[in-house]
Short mmCIF file of C-alpha atoms in Angstrom, two decimals:
data_model
loop_
_atom_site.label_atom_id
_atom_site.label_comp_id
_atom_site.label_asym_id
_atom_site.label_seq_id
_atom_site.Cartn_x
_atom_site.Cartn_y
_atom_site.Cartn_z
CA MET A 153 21.75 6.13 -7.52
CA ALA A 154 23.56 8.73 -5.47
CA SER A 155 25.61 7.26 -2.67
CA VAL A 156 25.39 10.34 -0.45
CA GLN A 157 24.36 9.18 3.02
CA SER A 158 21.72 11.18 4.87
CA ALA A 159 20.84 11.17 8.52
CA ALA A 160 18.09 8.56 8.74
CA ALA A 161 14.87 9.77 10.28
CA ALA A 162 13.31 7.77 13.06
CA GLY A 163 10.44 6.87 10.76
CA THR A 164 6.74 6.56 11.58
CA ALA A 165 5.45 3.25 12.90
CA ILE A 166 2.34 1.66 11.34
CA SER A 167 -0.10 -0.30 13.48
CA VAL A 168 -2.96 -2.28 11.92
CA ARG A 169 -5.41 -3.97 14.28
CA GLY A 170 -8.29 -6.27 13.33
CA LEU A 171 -8.63 -4.74 9.88
CA GLY A 172 -11.47 -5.98 7.74
CA LEU A 173 -13.29 -5.02 4.55
CA SER A 174 -16.27 -6.56 2.76
CA PHE A 175 -18.16 -5.70 -0.40
CA ASP A 176 -21.77 -6.87 -0.22
CA SER A 177 -21.42 -10.44 1.12
CA GLN A 178 -17.84 -10.97 -0.09
CA THR A 179 -15.02 -10.69 2.45
CA VAL A 180 -12.00 -8.98 0.90
CA LEU A 181 -9.86 -8.61 4.07
CA ALA A 182 -10.33 -10.19 7.48
CA ASP A 183 -8.52 -9.99 10.84
CA ILE A 184 -5.42 -8.20 9.54
CA ASP A 185 -2.95 -7.41 12.35
CA LEU A 186 0.38 -5.78 11.46
CA GLU A 187 3.09 -3.86 13.27
CA VAL A 188 5.65 -2.04 11.15
CA PRO A 189 8.34 -0.34 13.27
CA GLY A 190 9.37 3.13 12.20
CA GLY A 191 12.07 3.20 9.54
CA THR A 192 11.54 -0.39 8.38
CA THR A 193 10.08 -1.90 5.21
CA LEU A 194 7.19 -4.36 5.08
CA ALA A 195 6.64 -6.39 1.90
CA LEU A 196 3.16 -7.71 1.17
CA LEU A 197 3.52 -10.83 -0.96
CA GLY A 198 0.97 -12.98 -2.70
CA PRO A 199 -0.87 -13.78 -5.94
CA SER A 200 -3.39 -11.53 -7.64
CA GLY A 201 -6.63 -11.28 -5.69
CA CYS A 202 -5.11 -12.15 -2.30
CA GLY A 203 -5.90 -8.72 -0.81
CA LYS A 204 -2.47 -7.11 -0.74
CA SER A 205 -3.37 -4.20 -3.06
CA THR A 206 -6.61 -3.62 -1.16
CA LEU A 207 -4.64 -3.41 2.08
CA LEU A 208 -2.33 -0.85 0.45
CA LYS A 209 -5.38 1.21 -0.60
CA LEU A 210 -6.60 1.21 3.00
CA LEU A 211 -3.20 2.43 4.18
CA ALA A 212 -3.28 5.14 1.50
CA GLY A 213 -6.77 6.30 2.44
CA LEU A 214 -8.24 5.37 -0.94
CA GLN A 215 -10.73 3.08 0.80
CA GLN A 216 -12.15 2.93 4.33
CA PRO A 217 -12.12 -0.26 6.41
CA GLY A 218 -15.31 -1.85 7.60
CA ALA A 219 -13.66 -3.05 10.80
CA GLY A 220 -10.48 -2.52 12.77
CA SER A 221 -8.12 0.46 12.77
CA ILE A 222 -4.96 1.91 11.23
CA HIS A 223 -2.56 4.13 13.19
CA PHE A 224 0.42 6.04 11.83
CA GLY A 225 2.44 6.62 14.95
CA ALA A 226 -0.02 7.90 17.55
CA GLN A 227 -2.45 9.18 14.90
CA LEU A 228 -5.59 7.21 14.09
CA VAL A 229 -5.88 7.53 10.31
CA ALA A 230 -8.73 5.07 9.66
CA ASP A 231 -11.36 2.91 11.28
CA ALA A 232 -14.97 2.03 10.50
CA HIS A 233 -16.13 5.51 11.56
CA SER A 234 -13.40 7.87 10.32
CA CYS A 235 -10.88 8.15 7.50
CA VAL A 236 -8.14 10.77 7.14
CA ALA A 237 -7.83 11.94 3.53
CA PRO A 238 -4.82 10.62 1.55
CA GLU A 239 -3.28 14.08 1.17
CA ARG A 240 -3.29 14.53 4.96
CA ARG A 241 -1.48 11.27 5.76
CA GLY A 242 2.06 12.34 4.86
CA LEU A 243 2.46 9.69 2.17
CA GLY A 244 4.56 9.17 -0.93
CA MET A 245 3.35 6.61 -3.48
CA VAL A 246 5.05 4.75 -6.33
CA PHE A 247 2.83 2.94 -8.81
CA GLN A 248 3.25 0.07 -11.25
CA ASP A 249 2.46 2.29 -14.26
CA TYR A 250 4.64 5.21 -13.04
CA ALA A 251 1.66 7.68 -13.18
CA LEU A 252 3.83 10.39 -14.75
CA TRP A 253 2.62 13.28 -16.92
CA PRO A 254 4.18 12.87 -20.39
CA HIS A 255 3.67 16.53 -21.37
CA MET A 256 5.81 17.73 -18.45
CA THR A 257 9.56 17.66 -17.92
CA VAL A 258 11.21 15.34 -15.43
CA ALA A 259 11.72 18.23 -13.00
CA GLY A 260 8.10 19.33 -13.50
CA ASN A 261 6.82 15.89 -12.57
CA VAL A 262 8.99 15.74 -9.45
CA ALA A 263 8.04 19.27 -8.41
CA PHE A 264 4.29 18.68 -8.63
CA PRO A 265 3.68 17.61 -4.99
CA LEU A 266 5.62 20.67 -3.80
CA GLU A 267 3.60 22.97 -6.04
CA MET A 268 0.40 21.52 -4.60
CA GLY A 269 1.84 22.16 -1.14
CA ARG A 270 2.62 25.78 -2.10
CA VAL A 271 6.33 25.39 -1.39
CA ALA A 272 8.25 28.52 -2.44
CA ARG A 273 10.10 28.25 -5.75
CA PRO A 274 13.70 28.43 -4.42
CA GLU A 275 13.00 25.67 -1.87
CA ARG A 276 11.09 23.70 -4.48
CA GLU A 277 14.01 23.79 -6.90
CA ARG A 278 16.43 22.77 -4.17
CA ARG A 279 14.32 19.78 -3.16
CA VAL A 280 13.75 18.66 -6.75
CA ALA A 281 17.48 18.76 -7.46
CA ALA A 282 18.21 16.78 -4.29
CA ALA A 283 15.55 14.16 -5.06
CA LEU A 284 16.79 13.68 -8.62
CA ALA A 285 20.37 13.36 -7.36
CA ARG A 286 19.27 10.64 -4.93
CA VAL A 287 17.96 8.52 -7.78
CA GLY A 288 20.84 9.27 -10.14
CA LEU A 289 18.91 11.51 -12.53
CA GLU A 290 20.37 14.93 -11.75
CA HIS A 291 21.32 15.35 -15.43
CA VAL A 292 17.84 14.77 -16.98
CA GLY A 293 15.66 17.35 -15.23
CA LYS A 294 14.85 19.25 -18.43
CA ARG A 295 13.96 16.18 -20.50
CA ARG A 296 10.45 15.06 -21.35
CA ILE A 297 9.20 11.84 -19.80
CA SER A 298 8.78 10.30 -23.25
CA ALA A 299 12.54 10.55 -23.81
CA LEU A 300 13.33 8.26 -20.86
CA SER A 301 13.61 4.49 -20.58
CA GLY A 302 11.25 2.49 -18.35
CA GLY A 303 13.85 2.26 -15.60
CA GLN A 304 14.48 6.00 -15.73
CA GLN A 305 10.75 6.72 -15.61
CA GLN A 306 10.40 4.60 -12.48
CA ARG A 307 13.27 6.52 -10.90
CA VAL A 308 11.42 9.77 -11.68
CA ALA A 309 8.34 8.33 -9.96
CA LEU A 310 10.49 7.46 -6.95
CA ALA A 311 11.99 10.96 -6.86
CA ARG A 312 8.49 12.45 -6.94
CA ALA A 313 7.43 10.19 -4.06
CA ILE A 314 10.30 11.27 -1.79
CA VAL A 315 10.58 14.97 -2.72
CA ALA A 316 8.02 16.10 -0.13
CA GLU A 317 9.82 14.12 2.59
CA PRO A 318 6.87 11.84 3.44
CA ARG A 319 6.73 9.91 6.68
CA ILE A 320 5.59 6.73 4.90
CA LEU A 321 6.21 5.41 1.38
CA LEU A 322 3.81 3.02 -0.36
CA PHE A 323 4.86 0.92 -3.37
CA ASP A 324 2.31 -0.88 -5.57
CA GLU A 325 4.29 -3.48 -7.60
CA PRO A 326 6.57 -0.72 -8.94
CA LEU A 327 8.97 -2.99 -10.87
CA SER A 328 6.59 -5.44 -12.53
CA ASN A 329 6.72 -3.66 -15.92
CA LEU A 330 10.53 -3.88 -16.14
CA ASP A 331 12.73 -6.68 -17.46
CA ARG A 332 14.32 -9.13 -15.03
CA ASP A 333 17.83 -7.65 -14.87
CA LEU A 334 16.54 -4.11 -14.40
CA ARG A 335 14.11 -5.26 -11.69
CA VAL A 336 16.95 -6.83 -9.71
CA SER A 337 19.22 -3.78 -9.89
CA LEU A 338 16.48 -1.23 -9.22
CA CYS A 339 15.13 -3.29 -6.31
CA ARG A 340 18.54 -3.12 -4.65
CA GLU A 341 18.75 0.61 -5.28
CA ILE A 342 15.31 1.18 -3.72
CA GLY A 343 16.41 -0.79 -0.65
CA GLU A 344 19.56 1.32 -0.34
CA LEU A 345 17.57 4.54 -0.69
CA LEU A 346 15.06 3.50 1.97
CA ALA A 347 17.93 2.70 4.33
CA GLN A 348 19.43 6.14 3.71
CA LEU A 349 16.15 7.98 4.21
CA GLY A 350 15.00 6.02 7.26
CA THR A 351 11.46 6.18 5.88
CA THR A 352 8.86 3.55 6.79
CA ALA A 353 7.68 1.72 3.67
CA VAL A 354 5.08 -0.83 2.59
CA TYR A 355 5.93 -2.64 -0.64
CA VAL A 356 3.41 -4.77 -2.56
CA THR A 357 4.84 -7.45 -4.86
CA HIS A 358 4.23 -10.97 -6.18
CA ASP A 359 7.99 -11.67 -6.38
CA ARG A 360 9.45 -13.32 -3.25
CA GLU A 361 13.06 -12.58 -4.20
CA GLU A 362 12.17 -8.91 -4.62
CA ALA A 363 10.40 -8.87 -1.26
CA GLU A 364 13.27 -10.50 0.60
CA THR A 365 15.86 -8.23 -1.04
CA LEU A 366 14.54 -5.02 0.47
CA ALA A 367 12.08 -5.79 3.29
CA HIS A 368 12.61 -6.27 7.02
CA GLN A 369 9.30 -8.16 7.20
CA VAL A 370 7.63 -10.26 4.48
CA VAL A 371 3.95 -11.00 4.97
CA THR A 372 2.32 -13.51 2.63
CA MET A 373 -1.42 -13.08 2.05
CA GLN A 374 -4.01 -15.58 0.85
CA HIS A 375 -7.76 -15.11 0.44
CA GLY A 376 -7.75 -11.77 2.29
CA ARG A 377 -5.87 -13.02 5.33
CA ILE A 378 -2.28 -13.20 6.52
CA ALA A 379 -1.02 -16.71 5.77
CA SER A 380 2.53 -16.30 7.09
CA ALA A 381 5.04 -13.69 8.20
CA ILE A 382 8.82 -13.75 8.34
CA HIS A 383 11.17 -11.20 9.90
CA ARG A 384 14.75 -10.52 8.90
CA SER A 385 17.48 -10.86 11.52
CA GLY A 386 20.76 -9.81 9.93
CA THR A 387 20.78 -11.60 6.58
CA GLN A 388 18.41 -14.40 7.65
CA TYR A 389 14.61 -14.55 7.75
CA ASN A 390 12.76 -16.14 10.66
CA GLU A 391 9.10 -17.05 10.75
CA THR A 392 7.11 -14.86 13.16
CA PHE A 393 3.53 -15.95 12.42
#
C-alpha cells in the first residue's frame, strides 16, 4: 500500500446503548452497550451465530433495532422508532465476497459511489486515483476485475469503501476468503490505512489474531451478548468488561 501519510481526521464516535433485537420469540441481540471513540477501530469477535454480523447490520442501517439506540457522533441513526437509511449514514463497507462488478474496470468499480453521489467527473477521477494509490493499485485502474487476484480484488473493495471519504468504515469478515499469509499481510495494511485516514471502523472477524492486529478494542460476543471486552494500551491489551 501507499505509504503517503495523510492528516488524520478526528473521526466520528459510535455510541450503542441497550441495543436489542428479536425475531418472533428468539433473542438475537440483548443489552449491547458499546462506545467507540472517533478515529479508533473496534473488532467484533466470535463464532458464527453469536450476533456480531447482526450488530454490524444494525450499524449499517440494514436492520432496525427492537430496543436501544445507535448514535454516530451527536446524530441518532437508529432506535426502535426511527432508522436513518444506509446511504445517509456516511458509511463505507467492505464485504467478505468483495461485492465487485466483474463487467466493470477497477476504476469503474471504485468510482461507483461517487457517480451515485453525482460528483463531477474531474473530482471523481482525482478521488479514484488517490484511493487506488492508497491501496497500492494505481497501475491497474483500466483492468477488469476478473484479471485480478483475490488479494487485489479485496484492495479494490477497500478503495471503493474509502473513495467517498466516509465517516465510518464497516468490515464484514473481509479477509476470510484469502489464504493465511495474504490475510496476515493485508490485515496489517488495513490497520496502517485506518491509522492514516483517522476513520472510525468496526471490523467483524472470527480470528482473534486478526482482531488484535488492527483494533483498539476487541469485543467478544456469545449468544447475542457481549461476553468480554479488551482495550489496547500501547502494544498490550487490558480487559475492560
